[in-house]
Coordinates of N, CA and C in Angstrom, one line a residue:
M16 N 159.5 46.8 192.5 CA 159.4 45.4 192.9 C 159.5 44.9 194.0
A17 N 158.6 43.2 194.5 CA 158.9 43.6 196.0 C 160.2 42.1 195.9
R18 N 161.0 43.2 197.8 CA 161.8 42.0 198.3 C 161.6 41.5 198.6
Y19 N 162.0 41.3 199.6 CA 161.7 39.7 201.0 C 163.1 39.8 201.4
A20 N 163.7 40.5 201.3 CA 165.4 40.2 201.9 C 165.6 41.6 201.8
D21 N 166.5 41.8 203.0 CA 167.2 43.6 202.9 C 168.9 43.6 202.3
P22 N 168.8 43.3 201.6 CA 169.1 44.5 201.3 C 168.1 44.4 200.0
G23 N 168.1 42.3 199.8 CA 167.6 41.8 198.7 C 168.1 41.0 197.3
A24 N 168.6 39.9 197.3 CA 169.8 39.5 196.4 C 168.7 39.6 194.8
L25 N 167.5 39.2 194.9 CA 166.4 39.2 193.8 C 165.4 40.9 193.3
E26 N 165.1 40.3 192.0 CA 163.9 40.9 191.8 C 163.1 40.4 191.8
W27 N 162.1 40.7 193.0 CA 161.2 40.0 192.9 C 159.6 40.2 191.5
V28 N 158.6 38.6 191.3 CA 157.7 39.7 190.3 C 156.2 38.9 191.2
E29 N 155.3 40.0 191.2 CA 154.1 39.3 191.9 C 152.7 39.6 191.2
S30 N 151.8 39.2 191.5 CA 150.4 39.3 190.4 C 149.6 39.5 191.5
G31 N 148.5 39.4 191.3 CA 147.7 39.4 191.8 C 147.0 38.6 191.9
G32 N 146.9 38.0 191.7 CA 146.2 37.2 192.0 C 146.7 35.5 191.1
G33 N 146.3 35.8 189.7 CA 146.6 35.6 188.5 C 147.9 34.5 187.9
P34 N 148.5 33.9 186.9 CA 148.9 33.7 186.3 C 150.1 34.6 185.7
L35 N 151.1 34.7 186.1 CA 152.5 35.5 185.9 C 153.4 34.4 184.1
I36 N 153.0 35.9 183.6 CA 153.1 35.5 182.7 C 154.3 36.0 181.9
A37 N 155.9 35.3 180.3 CA 157.1 35.4 180.5 C 156.5 35.5 178.4
V38 N 156.2 36.9 178.0 CA 156.6 37.6 177.3 C 157.5 37.6 176.3
P39 N 157.9 37.3 175.6 CA 159.6 38.8 173.8 C 158.6 39.7 174.7
E40 N 159.9 40.3 174.7 CA 159.7 41.8 173.8 C 159.4 42.0 172.3
T41 N 160.0 41.0 171.8 CA 159.5 41.9 169.9 C 157.4 42.1 170.1
V42 N 157.5 41.5 171.1 CA 155.3 41.0 171.3 C 155.2 41.0 171.7
L43 N 154.9 42.1 173.0 CA 154.6 43.0 174.0 C 153.5 43.0 173.4
P44 N 153.1 44.2 173.0 CA 152.8 44.8 172.5 C 151.1 43.6 172.4
F45 N 151.6 43.0 171.3 CA 150.0 42.2 170.8 C 149.1 41.2 172.2
W46 N 149.7 41.2 173.6 CA 149.7 41.1 174.7 C 148.5 42.0 174.9
A47 N 147.4 41.8 175.3 CA 146.6 42.2 175.4 C 146.1 42.5 177.9
G48 N 146.0 41.3 178.0 CA 145.9 41.4 179.4 C 143.9 41.0 180.0
A49 N 143.7 41.6 181.0 CA 142.3 41.8 180.5 C 141.7 43.0 180.3
D50 N 142.8 43.8 179.8 CA 142.1 45.5 178.7 C 141.5 44.2 177.4
S51 N 140.5 43.3 177.5 CA 139.6 43.6 175.8 C 138.7 43.4 175.5
E52 N 138.3 44.0 174.1 CA 136.5 43.7 173.9 C 136.3 42.1 173.7
E53 N 137.1 41.6 173.5 CA 136.3 39.5 172.8 C 136.2 39.5 174.1
L54 N 135.7 38.2 174.4 CA 134.9 37.3 175.3 C 135.5 36.6 176.2
D55 N 137.2 36.0 175.3 CA 137.7 35.5 176.0 C 139.6 36.2 175.6
T56 N 139.4 37.5 176.7 CA 141.0 37.8 176.7 C 142.0 37.3 177.4
D57 N 143.2 38.1 176.2 CA 144.0 36.8 177.2 C 144.9 36.5 178.3
Y58 N 144.1 37.4 179.3 CA 144.0 37.0 181.2 C 143.0 34.8 181.3
D59 N 142.0 36.2 180.2 CA 140.4 34.3 181.1 C 141.7 33.1 179.3
R60 N 142.9 33.8 179.0 CA 143.6 32.4 178.0 C 144.6 31.4 178.8
A61 N 145.2 32.8 179.5 CA 146.1 32.5 180.6 C 145.7 31.4 181.4
C62 N 144.7 32.4 182.8 CA 144.2 31.9 183.8 C 143.9 29.9 183.0
E63 N 143.6 29.6 181.9 CA 142.9 27.8 181.7 C 144.3 27.7 181.3
V64 N 145.0 27.9 180.9 CA 146.6 27.0 181.7 C 146.1 26.2 182.8
D65 N 146.7 24.4 182.3 CA 146.9 23.8 183.5 C 148.1 23.0 184.2
G66 N 148.0 23.1 185.0 CA 149.5 22.4 185.3 C 150.0 23.7 185.1
Y67 N 151.2 23.3 185.4 CA 152.6 24.6 186.5 C 153.2 25.7 185.5
V68 N 153.5 24.8 184.6 CA 153.5 26.0 182.7 C 152.5 25.3 181.9
G69 N 153.4 26.8 181.0 CA 152.0 26.7 178.8 C 152.1 27.5 178.4
L70 N 152.0 27.3 176.9 CA 152.3 28.4 176.2 C 151.1 28.5 174.9
L71 N 151.6 29.6 175.2 CA 150.4 30.3 174.1 C 150.8 31.8 173.7
P72 N 150.3 32.0 172.0 CA 150.5 32.0 170.8 C 150.0 33.1 171.7
V73 N 151.1 34.8 170.9 CA 151.4 36.2 170.6 C 152.0 36.4 170.4
G74 N 150.9 37.5 169.1 CA 151.9 37.7 167.1 C 152.4 36.5 166.9
D75 N 153.6 36.7 166.6 CA 154.3 35.7 165.7 C 155.4 34.0 167.1
S76 N 154.5 34.6 168.3 CA 155.7 34.2 168.9 C 154.7 33.3 169.9
A77 N 155.5 33.0 170.7 CA 154.3 32.0 172.2 C 155.6 32.6 173.0
A78 N 153.7 33.1 174.3 CA 154.6 33.1 176.1 C 154.6 31.6 176.6
L79 N 154.4 32.0 177.3 CA 155.1 31.1 178.8 C 154.1 32.0 180.3
V80 N 153.0 30.3 180.2 CA 152.2 31.3 181.3 C 153.2 30.0 182.7
F81 N 153.0 30.8 183.6 CA 153.9 30.0 184.8 C 151.7 29.9 185.6
G82 N 151.6 28.4 186.2 CA 150.4 28.2 186.1 C 150.6 28.0 187.1
D83 N 149.7 26.7 188.3 CA 148.9 26.6 189.7 C 148.8 27.7 190.6
E84 N 150.3 28.2 191.1 CA 149.9 29.6 192.0 C 150.1 31.0 191.6
P85 N 149.7 31.8 191.8 CA 150.7 33.4 191.3 C 151.9 33.6 192.5
A86 N 152.4 32.3 192.7 CA 153.9 32.8 194.0 C 154.5 33.7 193.7
S87 N 155.5 35.0 194.0 CA 156.8 36.0 193.6 C 157.4 34.6 193.0
T88 N 158.0 35.1 191.7 CA 158.6 35.0 190.5 C 159.7 35.9 190.3
S89 N 161.0 34.3 190.5 CA 162.2 35.9 189.5 C 163.5 34.4 189.4
Y90 N 164.4 35.5 187.9 CA 164.6 34.3 187.7 C 166.0 33.7 187.8
L91 N 166.5 32.6 188.3 CA 168.3 33.2 188.6 C 168.6 32.0 186.9
P92 N 169.7 32.7 186.4 CA 170.5 33.4 185.9 C 171.3 31.8 185.0
D93 N 171.9 31.8 186.1 CA 173.4 30.4 186.9 C 172.8 29.2 187.1
H94 N 171.3 29.1 186.9 CA 170.4 28.0 187.1 C 169.6 28.1 186.2
G95 N 169.5 28.7 185.1 CA 168.3 29.2 184.1 C 167.4 28.4 183.9
T96 N 167.1 29.2 185.6 CA 165.0 28.6 186.2 C 165.1 30.4 186.4
F97 N 163.9 29.4 187.0 CA 162.9 31.2 187.4 C 162.0 30.3 188.6
V98 N 162.3 31.1 189.9 CA 162.1 30.5 191.3 C 160.6 31.1 191.4
R99 N 159.6 30.2 192.2 CA 159.0 30.9 192.9 C 158.9 29.8 193.9
W100 N 158.0 31.7 195.3 CA 158.7 31.2 196.1 C 157.5 31.3 197.0
S101 N 157.2 29.9 198.0 CA 155.7 29.7 197.7 C 155.5 29.4 200.0
A102 N 157.8 29.3 200.1 CA 157.5 29.2 201.7 C 158.9 29.6 201.6
A103 N 158.9 29.4 202.8 CA 160.3 30.3 203.0 C 160.5 31.8 204.3
N104 N 161.3 31.6 204.8 CA 161.7 32.6 206.4 C 161.5 33.6 205.9
S105 N 162.4 33.2 204.5 CA 164.1 35.0 204.0 C 164.2 34.7 202.6
E106 N 164.7 34.9 202.3 CA 165.2 35.2 200.4 C 166.7 34.4 200.8
D107 N 167.1 34.8 201.6 CA 168.4 34.2 202.1 C 168.3 32.7 202.3
E108 N 167.1 32.5 202.7 CA 166.7 30.4 203.2 C 166.5 30.2 201.7
L109 N 166.2 30.7 201.1 CA 164.9 30.0 199.6 C 166.8 29.7 199.2
L110 N 166.9 31.0 198.8 CA 168.4 30.5 198.3 C 169.7 29.9 198.1
A111 N 169.6 29.8 199.9 CA 170.5 28.7 200.1 C 169.7 27.7 199.6
K112 N 168.6 26.6 199.1 CA 167.9 25.6 199.4 C 167.4 25.8 197.6
I113 N 168.3 25.9 197.2 CA 167.9 26.1 195.5 C 169.2 24.9 195.2
P114 N 169.8 24.5 195.2 CA 170.7 23.3 195.4 C 169.8 21.9 195.1
A115 N 169.9 22.6 196.4 CA 169.4 21.0 196.9 C 167.2 20.9 196.4
A116 N 166.8 22.2 196.2 CA 165.5 21.7 195.6 C 165.8 21.5 194.0
L117 N 166.9 21.7 193.3 CA 166.8 21.5 192.0 C 167.2 19.6 192.0
D118 N 167.8 19.6 192.7 CA 168.6 18.4 193.0 C 167.6 17.3 193.3
A119 N 166.5 17.6 194.4 CA 165.4 16.9 194.5 C 163.3 16.9 193.1
A120 N 164.3 18.0 192.5 CA 162.7 17.8 192.3 C 163.2 16.6 191.2
V121 N 161.1 16.7 190.9 CA 160.8 15.6 190.2 C 160.8 16.6 189.2
W122 N 160.8 16.8 187.3 CA 160.4 18.0 186.8 C 159.4 16.4 186.6
A123 N 158.1 17.5 186.0 CA 157.4 17.6 185.1 C 157.7 17.3 183.6
H124 N 156.8 16.6 182.3 CA 157.0 16.7 181.0 C 157.9 18.3 180.8
E125 N 159.0 17.9 180.0 CA 158.9 18.9 178.6 C 158.2 19.6 178.2
I126 N 158.1 20.8 177.6 CA 157.3 22.0 176.5 C 158.1 21.9 176.0
R127 N 157.9 22.6 174.5 CA 159.0 23.2 173.6 C 158.7 25.3 173.2
W128 N 160.0 25.7 173.8 CA 159.5 27.1 173.6 C 160.9 28.0 172.7
N129 N 160.2 28.3 171.6 CA 160.9 29.0 170.7 C 161.0 30.0 171.1
V130 N 162.5 31.1 171.5 CA 161.9 32.3 172.0 C 163.4 33.3 170.9
P131 N 162.3 34.7 170.2 CA 162.9 34.9 169.8 C 164.1 36.3 170.0
G132 N 164.8 36.2 171.3 CA 165.7 36.7 171.8 C 164.7 36.7 174.0
P133 N 164.9 38.7 174.7 CA 164.8 38.9 175.9 C 162.9 38.1 176.3
V134 N 162.4 37.7 177.3 CA 161.5 38.6 177.6 C 161.2 38.9 178.6
V135 N 159.7 39.0 179.1 CA 159.4 40.5 179.9 C 158.8 39.6 180.9
L136 N 158.8 39.2 182.2 CA 157.3 38.4 182.9 C 156.8 40.0 183.8
F137 N 156.1 39.0 183.4 CA 155.6 40.4 184.3 C 153.2 39.2 184.8
D138 N 152.6 40.4 184.8 CA 150.9 39.8 186.0 C 150.1 39.6 184.6
S139 N 150.3 38.5 184.1 CA 148.9 38.3 182.4 C 148.6 39.2 182.7
A140 N 147.5 39.2 183.9 CA 146.4 40.5 184.1 C 146.5 42.1 182.6
W141 N 148.5 41.7 182.8 CA 148.4 44.1 182.8 C 147.9 43.0 181.3
P142 N 147.9 44.9 180.2 CA 148.1 44.5 178.8 C 149.8 43.8 178.5
G143 N 150.8 44.0 177.7 CA 151.8 44.1 177.3 C 152.7 45.2 177.7
G144 N 152.1 46.8 177.0 CA 152.5 48.4 176.9 C 152.4 48.4 177.9
A145 N 152.0 48.2 179.6 CA 152.2 48.3 180.5 C 152.8 47.0 181.2
A146 N 153.8 46.5 180.8 CA 154.8 45.5 181.6 C 156.1 46.6 181.7
E147 N 155.5 47.8 182.1 CA 156.7 48.2 182.0 C 156.7 49.0 184.0
G148 N 158.4 50.1 183.9 CA 158.6 50.6 185.6 C 158.8 49.4 186.5
E149 N 158.0 49.3 187.9 CA 158.8 47.9 189.1 C 158.0 46.7 188.7
E150 N 157.1 47.0 188.4 CA 156.4 45.1 188.1 C 156.5 44.7 187.2
H151 N 158.2 43.8 186.9 CA 158.1 43.2 186.0 C 159.1 43.1 185.7
L152 N 160.2 41.9 185.2 CA 161.7 41.3 184.8 C 162.2 40.7 183.8
R153 N 162.8 42.1 183.3 CA 163.2 41.0 181.6 C 164.3 40.1 182.5
V154 N 163.9 39.6 181.5 CA 165.1 38.0 181.9 C 165.6 39.0 180.0
P155 N 167.0 38.4 180.4 CA 168.2 38.1 178.2 C 167.5 36.3 178.1
L156 N 167.5 36.4 178.1 CA 167.8 34.8 177.3 C 167.9 35.5 175.3
E157 N 169.4 34.4 175.5 CA 169.6 33.9 173.9 C 168.2 33.4 173.0
P158 N 168.2 34.5 171.4 CA 166.7 34.0 170.4 C 167.2 32.2 170.8
G159 N 166.8 31.5 169.7 CA 166.2 29.5 170.1 C 166.0 29.1 170.9
P160 N 165.7 27.6 170.6 CA 165.0 26.7 171.0 C 165.1 26.4 173.0
Y161 N 163.8 26.6 173.8 CA 164.3 26.0 174.9 C 163.4 25.2 175.2
A162 N 164.1 24.1 176.0 CA 163.0 22.7 176.7 C 162.8 23.7 178.5
V163 N 161.6 23.3 178.8 CA 161.2 24.3 179.2 C 160.2 22.7 180.2
R164 N 160.7 22.8 181.3 CA 160.1 21.7 182.3 C 159.5 22.2 183.5
A165 N 159.1 21.7 184.8 CA 158.6 22.7 185.8 C 158.9 21.7 187.1
A166 N 158.4 22.0 188.4 CA 158.6 21.1 189.5 C 158.1 21.8 191.1
Y167 N 157.9 21.5 191.7 CA 158.0 22.2 193.1 C 158.8 20.7 194.3
A168 N 159.3 22.3 194.7 CA 159.9 21.0 195.4 C 160.2 21.2 197.5
R169 N 160.2 20.7 198.3 CA 160.0 21.5 199.4 C 162.0 20.3 200.0
P170 N 162.7 20.9 199.6 CA 164.3 21.4 200.1 C 164.9 21.6 201.5
G171 N 163.8 22.4 202.5 CA 163.5 21.9 203.4 C 161.9 22.0 204.9
P172 N 162.1 21.5 206.1 CA 160.7 22.2 206.3 C 159.6 22.9 206.5
E173 N 160.4 24.2 206.2 CA 159.2 25.1 206.3 C 159.9 26.2 204.2
T174 N 160.7 25.3 203.5 CA 160.9 25.6 202.0 C 159.8 25.5 201.2
W175 N 159.2 26.1 201.1 CA 158.9 25.1 199.9 C 159.6 26.0 197.7
V176 N 159.9 25.9 196.9 CA 159.7 26.3 195.8 C 159.1 25.4 194.4
G177 N 159.1 26.5 193.9 CA 158.3 26.3 192.8 C 159.7 26.8 191.7
L178 N 159.9 25.1 190.8 CA 161.3 25.7 189.7 C 160.3 25.5 187.8
V179 N 160.7 26.5 187.9 CA 161.4 26.2 185.7 C 161.9 26.4 185.1
Q180 N 163.0 26.0 184.7 CA 163.9 25.3 183.8 C 164.1 25.4 183.1
L181 N 164.3 26.5 182.0 CA 164.9 26.8 180.7 C 166.5 25.9 180.0
R182 N 166.5 25.3 179.4 CA 168.0 24.4 178.7 C 167.8 24.6 177.6
R183 N 168.5 25.5 177.2 CA 168.6 25.5 175.7 C 169.0 24.8 175.5
L184 N 168.0 24.5 173.4 CA 168.5 23.2 172.8 C 169.4 23.6 171.3
A185 N 169.9 22.7 171.0 CA 171.1 23.9 169.7 C 169.5 23.9 168.4
D186 N 169.6 24.7 168.2 CA 169.2 25.4 166.4 C 168.5 24.5 166.1

């Protein structure tokens, strides 16, 4: 994983240029990425997602696609938020601005995501079976429904961050 600070508080996932995706572990083998003989690959479907986030069917579940720009992304469990690094001088600077970013965010509409358990964040071009090693991030979500909302915030003159917040809903 790319680390932007020494020693680095978070593990960051990057893409080769396309969208990142969070796929439930239970359906990882069903995500083919760009490796498919179909005319429209799973990666192509991920690239067609409009806006900051969207859902795509995968097996008997759904994956969360991180649209817009292929920013380095990590997860802050204390805030239930994926953080997308658009601009900051350091990881420390970015993390220090997260509370202000969350307060100032103008959130897009919410979507509902039913999660069967932990998810894996990785480059959507890769097949799910290859989402191992250093270029992925396992996020231990509890099974159930979540409200997902996204925003971009500029909490400082040189700090821009994308936010994708998950809020657990009652079953």
